[in-house]
PDB file of C-alpha atoms in Angstrom:
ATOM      1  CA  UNK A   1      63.917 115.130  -6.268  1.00 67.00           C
ATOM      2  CA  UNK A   2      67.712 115.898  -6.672  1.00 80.00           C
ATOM      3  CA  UNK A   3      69.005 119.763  -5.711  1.00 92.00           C
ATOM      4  CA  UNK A   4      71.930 121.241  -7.829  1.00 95.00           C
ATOM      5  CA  UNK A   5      74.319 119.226  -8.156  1.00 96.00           C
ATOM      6  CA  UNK A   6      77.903 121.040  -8.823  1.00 97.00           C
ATOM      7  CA  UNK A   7      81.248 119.389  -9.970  1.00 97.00           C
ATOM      8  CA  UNK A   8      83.892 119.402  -8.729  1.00 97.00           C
ATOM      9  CA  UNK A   9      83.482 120.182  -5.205  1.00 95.00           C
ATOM     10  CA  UNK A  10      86.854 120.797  -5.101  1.00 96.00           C
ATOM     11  CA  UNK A  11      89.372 121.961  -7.658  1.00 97.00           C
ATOM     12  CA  UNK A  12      92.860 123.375  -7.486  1.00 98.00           C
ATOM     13  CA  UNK A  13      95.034 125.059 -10.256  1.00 98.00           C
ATOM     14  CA  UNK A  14      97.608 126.839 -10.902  1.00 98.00           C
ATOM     15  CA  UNK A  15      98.149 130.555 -11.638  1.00 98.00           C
ATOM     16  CA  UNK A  16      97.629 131.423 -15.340  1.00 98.00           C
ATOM     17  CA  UNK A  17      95.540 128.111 -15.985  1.00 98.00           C
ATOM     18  CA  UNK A  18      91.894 127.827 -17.322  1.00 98.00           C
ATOM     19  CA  UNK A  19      89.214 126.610 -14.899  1.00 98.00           C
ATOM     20  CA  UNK A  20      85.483 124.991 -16.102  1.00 98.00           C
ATOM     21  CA  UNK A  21      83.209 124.852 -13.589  1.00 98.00           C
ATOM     22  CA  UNK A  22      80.020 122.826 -14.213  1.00 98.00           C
ATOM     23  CA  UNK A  23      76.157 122.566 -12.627  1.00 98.00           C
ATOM     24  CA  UNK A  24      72.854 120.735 -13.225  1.00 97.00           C
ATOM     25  CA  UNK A  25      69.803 122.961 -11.899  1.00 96.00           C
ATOM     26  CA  UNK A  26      66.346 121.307 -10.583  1.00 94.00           C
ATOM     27  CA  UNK A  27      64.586 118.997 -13.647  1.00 93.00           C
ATOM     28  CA  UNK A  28      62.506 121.683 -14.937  1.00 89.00           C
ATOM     29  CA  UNK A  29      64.651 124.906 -13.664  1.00 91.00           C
ATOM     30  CA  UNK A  30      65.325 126.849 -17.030  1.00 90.00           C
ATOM     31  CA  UNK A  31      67.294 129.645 -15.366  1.00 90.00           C
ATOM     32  CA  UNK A  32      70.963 128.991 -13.923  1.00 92.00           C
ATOM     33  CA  UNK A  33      72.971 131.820 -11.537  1.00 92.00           C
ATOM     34  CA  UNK A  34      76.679 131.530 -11.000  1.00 95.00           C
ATOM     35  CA  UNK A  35      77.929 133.775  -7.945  1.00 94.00           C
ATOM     36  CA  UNK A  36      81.185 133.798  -6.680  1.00 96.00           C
ATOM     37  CA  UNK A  37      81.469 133.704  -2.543  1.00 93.00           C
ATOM     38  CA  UNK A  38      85.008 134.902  -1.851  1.00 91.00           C
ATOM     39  CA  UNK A  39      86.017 135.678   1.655  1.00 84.00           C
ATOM     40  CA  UNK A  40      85.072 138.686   3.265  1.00 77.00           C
ATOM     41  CA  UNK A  41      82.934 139.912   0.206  1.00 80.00           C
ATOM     42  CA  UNK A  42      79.923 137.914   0.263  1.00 84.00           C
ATOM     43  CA  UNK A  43      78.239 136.555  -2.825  1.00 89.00           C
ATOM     44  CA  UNK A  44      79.094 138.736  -5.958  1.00 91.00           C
ATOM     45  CA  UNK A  45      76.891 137.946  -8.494  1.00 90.00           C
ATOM     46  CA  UNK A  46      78.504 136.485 -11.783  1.00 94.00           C
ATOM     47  CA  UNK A  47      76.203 135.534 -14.382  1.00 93.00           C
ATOM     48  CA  UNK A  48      72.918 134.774 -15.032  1.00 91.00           C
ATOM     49  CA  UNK A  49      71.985 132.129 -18.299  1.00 91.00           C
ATOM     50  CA  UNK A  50      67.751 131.219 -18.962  1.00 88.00           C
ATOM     51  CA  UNK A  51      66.489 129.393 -21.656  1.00 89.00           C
ATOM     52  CA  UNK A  52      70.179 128.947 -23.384  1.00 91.00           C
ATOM     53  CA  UNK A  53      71.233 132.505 -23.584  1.00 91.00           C
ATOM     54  CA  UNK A  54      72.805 134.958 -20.888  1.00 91.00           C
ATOM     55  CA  UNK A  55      70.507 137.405 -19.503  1.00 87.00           C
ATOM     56  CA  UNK A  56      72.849 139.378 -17.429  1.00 87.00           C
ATOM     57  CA  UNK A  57      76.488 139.586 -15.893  1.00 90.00           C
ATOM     58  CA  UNK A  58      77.798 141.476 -13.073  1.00 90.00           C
ATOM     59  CA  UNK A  59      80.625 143.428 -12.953  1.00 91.00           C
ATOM     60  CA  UNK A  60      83.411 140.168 -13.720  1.00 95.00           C
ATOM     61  CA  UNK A  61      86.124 140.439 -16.558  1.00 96.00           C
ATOM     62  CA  UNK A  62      85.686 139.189 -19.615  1.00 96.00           C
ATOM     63  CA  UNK A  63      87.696 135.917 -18.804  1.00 97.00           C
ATOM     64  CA  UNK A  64      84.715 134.680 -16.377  1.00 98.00           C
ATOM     65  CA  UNK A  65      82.341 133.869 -18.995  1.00 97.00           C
ATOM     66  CA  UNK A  66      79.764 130.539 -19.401  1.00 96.00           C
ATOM     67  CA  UNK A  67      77.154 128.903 -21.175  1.00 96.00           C
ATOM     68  CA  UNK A  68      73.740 126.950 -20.829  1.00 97.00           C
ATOM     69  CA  UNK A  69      72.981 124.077 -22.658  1.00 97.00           C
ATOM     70  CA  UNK A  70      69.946 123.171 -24.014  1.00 96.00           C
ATOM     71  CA  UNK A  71      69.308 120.977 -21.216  1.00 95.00           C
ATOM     72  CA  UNK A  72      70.133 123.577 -18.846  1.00 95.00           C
ATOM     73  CA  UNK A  73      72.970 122.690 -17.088  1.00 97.00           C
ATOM     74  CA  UNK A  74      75.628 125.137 -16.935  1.00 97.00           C
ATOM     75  CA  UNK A  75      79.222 125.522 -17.567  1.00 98.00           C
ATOM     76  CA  UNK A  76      81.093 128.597 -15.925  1.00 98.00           C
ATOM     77  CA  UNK A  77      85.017 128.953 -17.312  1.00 98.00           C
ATOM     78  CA  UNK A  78      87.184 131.134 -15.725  1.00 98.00           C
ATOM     79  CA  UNK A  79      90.797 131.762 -18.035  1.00 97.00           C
ATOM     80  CA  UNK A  80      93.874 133.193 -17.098  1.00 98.00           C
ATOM     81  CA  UNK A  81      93.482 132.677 -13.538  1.00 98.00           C
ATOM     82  CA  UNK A  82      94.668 135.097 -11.077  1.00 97.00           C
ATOM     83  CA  UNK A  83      95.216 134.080  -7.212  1.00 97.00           C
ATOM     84  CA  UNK A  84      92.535 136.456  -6.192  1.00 95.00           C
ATOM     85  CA  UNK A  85      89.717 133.967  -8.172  1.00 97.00           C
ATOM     86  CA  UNK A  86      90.402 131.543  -5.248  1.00 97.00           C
ATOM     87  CA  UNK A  87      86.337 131.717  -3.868  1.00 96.00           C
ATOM     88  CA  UNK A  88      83.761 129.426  -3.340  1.00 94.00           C
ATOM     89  CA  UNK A  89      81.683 129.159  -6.361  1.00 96.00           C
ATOM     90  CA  UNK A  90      77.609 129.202  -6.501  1.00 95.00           C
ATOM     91  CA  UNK A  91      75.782 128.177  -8.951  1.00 95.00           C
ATOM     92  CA  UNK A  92      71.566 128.735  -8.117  1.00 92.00           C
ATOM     93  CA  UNK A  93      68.705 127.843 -10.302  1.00 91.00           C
ATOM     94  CA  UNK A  94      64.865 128.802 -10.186  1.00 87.00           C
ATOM     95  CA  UNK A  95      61.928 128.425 -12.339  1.00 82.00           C
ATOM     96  CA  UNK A  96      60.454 130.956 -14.535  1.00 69.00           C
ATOM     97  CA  UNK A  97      60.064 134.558 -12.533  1.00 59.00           C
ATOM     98  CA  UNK A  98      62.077 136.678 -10.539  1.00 57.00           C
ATOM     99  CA  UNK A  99      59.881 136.096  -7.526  1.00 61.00           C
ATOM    100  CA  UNK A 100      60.618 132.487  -7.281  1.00 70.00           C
ATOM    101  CA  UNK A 101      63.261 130.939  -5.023  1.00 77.00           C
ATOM    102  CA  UNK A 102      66.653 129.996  -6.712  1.00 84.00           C
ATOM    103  CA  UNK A 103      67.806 127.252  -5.148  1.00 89.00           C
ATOM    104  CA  UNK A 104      71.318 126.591  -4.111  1.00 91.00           C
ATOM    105  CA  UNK A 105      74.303 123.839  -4.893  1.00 94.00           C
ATOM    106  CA  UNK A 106      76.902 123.000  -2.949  1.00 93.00           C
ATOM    107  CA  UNK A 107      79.416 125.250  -4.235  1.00 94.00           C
ATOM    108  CA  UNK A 108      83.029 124.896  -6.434  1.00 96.00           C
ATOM    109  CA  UNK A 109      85.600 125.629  -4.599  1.00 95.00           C
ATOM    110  CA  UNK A 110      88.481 126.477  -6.356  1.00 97.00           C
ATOM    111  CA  UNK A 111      91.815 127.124  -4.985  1.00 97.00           C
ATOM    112  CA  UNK A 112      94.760 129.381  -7.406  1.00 97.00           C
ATOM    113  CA  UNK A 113      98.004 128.406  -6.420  1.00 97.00           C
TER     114      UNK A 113
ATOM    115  CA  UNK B   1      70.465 149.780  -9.409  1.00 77.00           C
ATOM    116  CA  UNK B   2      68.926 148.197  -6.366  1.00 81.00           C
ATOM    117  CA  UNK B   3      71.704 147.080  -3.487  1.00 88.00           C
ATOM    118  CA  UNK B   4      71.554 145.796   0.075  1.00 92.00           C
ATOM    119  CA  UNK B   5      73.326 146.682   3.260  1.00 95.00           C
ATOM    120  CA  UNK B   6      73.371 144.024   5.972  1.00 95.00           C
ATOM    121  CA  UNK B   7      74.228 146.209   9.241  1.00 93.00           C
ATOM    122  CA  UNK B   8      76.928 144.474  11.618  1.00 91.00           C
ATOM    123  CA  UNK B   9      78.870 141.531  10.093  1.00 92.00           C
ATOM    124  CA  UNK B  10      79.059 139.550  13.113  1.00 96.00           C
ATOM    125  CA  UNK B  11      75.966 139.689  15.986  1.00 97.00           C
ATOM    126  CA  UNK B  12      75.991 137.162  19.193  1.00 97.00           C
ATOM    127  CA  UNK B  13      73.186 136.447  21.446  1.00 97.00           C
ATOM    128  CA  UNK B  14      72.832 133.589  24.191  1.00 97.00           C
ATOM    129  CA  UNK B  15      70.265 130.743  23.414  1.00 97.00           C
ATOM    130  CA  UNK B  16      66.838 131.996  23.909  1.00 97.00           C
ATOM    131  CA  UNK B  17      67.482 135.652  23.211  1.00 97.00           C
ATOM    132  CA  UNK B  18      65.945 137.259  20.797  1.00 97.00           C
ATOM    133  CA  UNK B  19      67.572 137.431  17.852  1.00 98.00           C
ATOM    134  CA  UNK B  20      67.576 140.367  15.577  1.00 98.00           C
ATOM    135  CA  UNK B  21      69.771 140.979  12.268  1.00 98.00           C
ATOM    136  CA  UNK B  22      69.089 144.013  10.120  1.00 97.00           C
ATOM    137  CA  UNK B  23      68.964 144.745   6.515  1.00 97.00           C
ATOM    138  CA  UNK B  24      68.345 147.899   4.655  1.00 96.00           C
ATOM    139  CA  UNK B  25      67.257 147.677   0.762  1.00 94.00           C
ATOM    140  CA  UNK B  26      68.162 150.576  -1.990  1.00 91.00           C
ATOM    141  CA  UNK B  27      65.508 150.500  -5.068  1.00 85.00           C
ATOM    142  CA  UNK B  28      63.927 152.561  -6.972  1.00 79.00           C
ATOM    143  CA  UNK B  29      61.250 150.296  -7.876  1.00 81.00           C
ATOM    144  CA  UNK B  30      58.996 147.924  -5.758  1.00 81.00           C
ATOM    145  CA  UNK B  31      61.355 145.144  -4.568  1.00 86.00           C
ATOM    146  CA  UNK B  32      61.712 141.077  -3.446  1.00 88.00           C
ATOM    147  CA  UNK B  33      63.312 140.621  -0.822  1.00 91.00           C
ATOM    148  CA  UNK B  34      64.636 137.355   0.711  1.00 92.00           C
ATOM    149  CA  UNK B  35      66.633 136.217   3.170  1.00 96.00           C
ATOM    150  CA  UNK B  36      69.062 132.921   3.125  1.00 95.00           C
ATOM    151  CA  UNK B  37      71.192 131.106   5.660  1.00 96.00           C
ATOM    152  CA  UNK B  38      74.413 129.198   5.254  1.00 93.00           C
ATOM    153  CA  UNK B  39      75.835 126.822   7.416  1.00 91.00           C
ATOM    154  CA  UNK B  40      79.571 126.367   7.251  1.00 85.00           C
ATOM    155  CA  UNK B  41      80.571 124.584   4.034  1.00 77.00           C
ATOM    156  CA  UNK B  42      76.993 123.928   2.374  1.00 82.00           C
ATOM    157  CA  UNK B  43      75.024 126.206  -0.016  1.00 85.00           C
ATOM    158  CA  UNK B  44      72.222 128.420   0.728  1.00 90.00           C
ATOM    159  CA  UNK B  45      69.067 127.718   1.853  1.00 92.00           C
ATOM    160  CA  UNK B  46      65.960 130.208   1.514  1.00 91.00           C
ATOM    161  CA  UNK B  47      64.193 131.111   4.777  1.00 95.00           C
ATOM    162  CA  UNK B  48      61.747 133.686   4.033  1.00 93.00           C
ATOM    163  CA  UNK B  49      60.780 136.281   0.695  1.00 90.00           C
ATOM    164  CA  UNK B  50      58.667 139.243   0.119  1.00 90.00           C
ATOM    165  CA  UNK B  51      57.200 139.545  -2.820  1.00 83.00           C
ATOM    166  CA  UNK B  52      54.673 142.673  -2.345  1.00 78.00           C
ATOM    167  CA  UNK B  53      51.841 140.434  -0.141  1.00 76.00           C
ATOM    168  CA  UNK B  54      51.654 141.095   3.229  1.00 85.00           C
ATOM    169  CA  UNK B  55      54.448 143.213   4.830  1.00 89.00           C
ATOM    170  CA  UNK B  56      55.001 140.724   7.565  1.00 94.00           C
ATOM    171  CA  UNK B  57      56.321 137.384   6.349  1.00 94.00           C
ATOM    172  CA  UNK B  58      57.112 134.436   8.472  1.00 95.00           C
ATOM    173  CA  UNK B  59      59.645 131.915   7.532  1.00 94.00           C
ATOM    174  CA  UNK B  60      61.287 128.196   8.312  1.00 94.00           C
ATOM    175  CA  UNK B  61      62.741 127.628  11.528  1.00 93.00           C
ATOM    176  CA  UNK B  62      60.768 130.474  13.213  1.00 96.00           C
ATOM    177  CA  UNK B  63      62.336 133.221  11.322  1.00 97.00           C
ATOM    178  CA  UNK B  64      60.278 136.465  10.228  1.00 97.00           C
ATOM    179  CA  UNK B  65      61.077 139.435   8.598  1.00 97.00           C
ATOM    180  CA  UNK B  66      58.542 142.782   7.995  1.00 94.00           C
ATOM    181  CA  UNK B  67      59.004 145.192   5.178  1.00 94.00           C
ATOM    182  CA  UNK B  68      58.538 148.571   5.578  1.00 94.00           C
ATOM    183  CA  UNK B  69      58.870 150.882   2.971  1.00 91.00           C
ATOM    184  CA  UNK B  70      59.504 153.969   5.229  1.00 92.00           C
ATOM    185  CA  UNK B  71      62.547 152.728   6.397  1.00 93.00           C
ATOM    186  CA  UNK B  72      63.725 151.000   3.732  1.00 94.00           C
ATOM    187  CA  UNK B  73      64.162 148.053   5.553  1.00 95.00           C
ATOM    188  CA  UNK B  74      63.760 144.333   5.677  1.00 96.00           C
ATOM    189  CA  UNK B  75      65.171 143.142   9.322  1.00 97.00           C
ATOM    190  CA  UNK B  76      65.225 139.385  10.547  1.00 98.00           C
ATOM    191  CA  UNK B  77      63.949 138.442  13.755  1.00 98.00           C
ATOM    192  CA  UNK B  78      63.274 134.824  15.653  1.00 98.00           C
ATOM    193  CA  UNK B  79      62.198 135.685  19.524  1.00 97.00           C
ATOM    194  CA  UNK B  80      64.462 133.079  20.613  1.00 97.00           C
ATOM    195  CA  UNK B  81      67.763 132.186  19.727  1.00 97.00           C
ATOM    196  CA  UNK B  82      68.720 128.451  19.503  1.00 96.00           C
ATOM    197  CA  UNK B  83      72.224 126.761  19.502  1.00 96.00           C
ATOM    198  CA  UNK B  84      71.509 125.527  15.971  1.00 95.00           C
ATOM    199  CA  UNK B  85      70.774 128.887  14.391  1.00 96.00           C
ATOM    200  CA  UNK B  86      74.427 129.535  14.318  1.00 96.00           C
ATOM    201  CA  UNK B  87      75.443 130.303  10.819  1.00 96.00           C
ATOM    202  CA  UNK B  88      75.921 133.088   8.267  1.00 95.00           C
ATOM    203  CA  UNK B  89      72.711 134.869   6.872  1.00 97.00           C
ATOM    204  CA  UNK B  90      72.355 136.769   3.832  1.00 96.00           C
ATOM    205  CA  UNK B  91      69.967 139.551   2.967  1.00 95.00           C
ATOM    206  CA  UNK B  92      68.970 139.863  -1.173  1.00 92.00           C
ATOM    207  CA  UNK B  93      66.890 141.821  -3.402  1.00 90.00           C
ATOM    208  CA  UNK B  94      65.793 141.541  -6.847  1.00 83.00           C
ATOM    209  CA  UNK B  95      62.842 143.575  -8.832  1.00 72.00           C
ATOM    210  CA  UNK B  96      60.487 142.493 -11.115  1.00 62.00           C
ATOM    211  CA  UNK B  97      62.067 143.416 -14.336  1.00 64.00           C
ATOM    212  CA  UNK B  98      63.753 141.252 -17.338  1.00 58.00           C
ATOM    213  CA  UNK B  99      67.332 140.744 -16.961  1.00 55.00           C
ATOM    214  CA  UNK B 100      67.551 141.207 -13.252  1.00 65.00           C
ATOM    215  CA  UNK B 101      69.031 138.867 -10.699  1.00 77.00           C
ATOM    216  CA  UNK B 102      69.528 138.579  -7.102  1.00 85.00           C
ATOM    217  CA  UNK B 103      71.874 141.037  -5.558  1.00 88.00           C
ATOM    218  CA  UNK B 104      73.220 139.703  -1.942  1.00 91.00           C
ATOM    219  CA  UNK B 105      74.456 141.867   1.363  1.00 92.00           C
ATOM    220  CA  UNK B 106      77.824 140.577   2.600  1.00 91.00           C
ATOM    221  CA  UNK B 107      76.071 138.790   5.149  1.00 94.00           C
ATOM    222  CA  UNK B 108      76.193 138.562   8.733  1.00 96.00           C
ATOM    223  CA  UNK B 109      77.143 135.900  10.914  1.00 96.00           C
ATOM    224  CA  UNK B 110      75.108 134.751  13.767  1.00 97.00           C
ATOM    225  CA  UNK B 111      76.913 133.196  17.162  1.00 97.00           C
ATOM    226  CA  UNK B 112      74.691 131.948  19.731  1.00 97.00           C
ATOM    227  CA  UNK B 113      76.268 131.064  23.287  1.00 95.00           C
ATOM    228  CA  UNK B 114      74.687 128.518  25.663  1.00 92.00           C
TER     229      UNK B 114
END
């Protein structure tokens, strides 16, 4: 059974640019987590999408925002970047209840320059 | 709001020490708790959760962790360290409530010396 899968694995861009960030949870995973690892900070959490709508953000400007589709992959923009949204990039998913595990991708990670 | 505080961002031990990393939770309701490990440049991978059964829960790779509400705490333990437990390890905690998600300690990373 495939894990989440994130793309890119890498991606570099320039100061001021926009930024799309993309993952596919575990076939039959309907809720998708985006965190953002940067270092020193550990994993902040970003935003949380289930069933096609957002259930919750943390505490991220408005120009980190995302959506789910209604297969439940997950897009996570990020506009107007600033150097200091150079991080690693999570995305989890889990099945239906909080105490489930969310499982883990690979990570983004994107590079301001 | 619930949070976590990992205690000591960096512990070492030599291989076959016991290994010991602490977390303390903040909730005001009954929380999950779970701990992940990362090695360098891969995601995370679960290694134990509580989720209000038994207060001492035993994990992958020989890993355990016991809640105890007193203390507020949810400390990691493995009696003996091994070279390939090296990595960074993350304490989280969530509560059973709509619109929740997990919040993560900043993690502490584990050296082990031969």
């Amino acid at each position: 059974e495939a894990g989440v899968t994130q793309s890119p694995t890498h991606l570099i861009k320039t100061r001021g640019q926009q930024a799309t960030l993309r993952c596919s949870p575990i076939s039959g995973h309907t809720s998708v987590y985006w965190y953002q690892q940067a270092l020193g900070l550990g994993l902040q959490f970003l935003l949380w999408y289930d069933e096609g709508e957002e259930r919750n953000r943390g505490n991220f400007p408005p120009r980190f925002s995302g959506r789910q589709f209604p297969n439940y992959s997950s897009e996570l923009n990020v506009n107007a970047l600033e150097l200091e949204d150079s991080a690693l990039y999570l995305c989890a998913s889990s099945p239906k209840g909080l105490d489930t595990e969310a499982f883990f991708g690979q990570g983004t990670r994107l590079t301001v320059v | 709001a619930q949070s976590v505080t990992q205690l000591g961002s960096h512990v070492s031990v030599s291989e076959g020490a016991l290994v010991l990393l602490r977390c303390n939770y903040s909730s005001s309701v009954p929380p999950y708790l779970f701990w992940y490990v990362q090695y360098p440049n891969q995601g995370l991978q679960l290694l134990l959760k509580y989720t209000s059964a038994a207060t001492l829960v035993k994990g992958i790779n020989g890993f355990e962790a016991e809640f105890k509400k007193s203390e507020t705490s949810f400390h990691l333990t493995k009696p003996s360290a091994h070279m390939s437990d090296a990595a960074e390890y993350f304490c989280a905690v969530t509560i059973n409530q709509a619109g929740t998600a997990l919040i993560f300690g900043k993690g502490t990373t584990l050296s082990v010396s031969s």
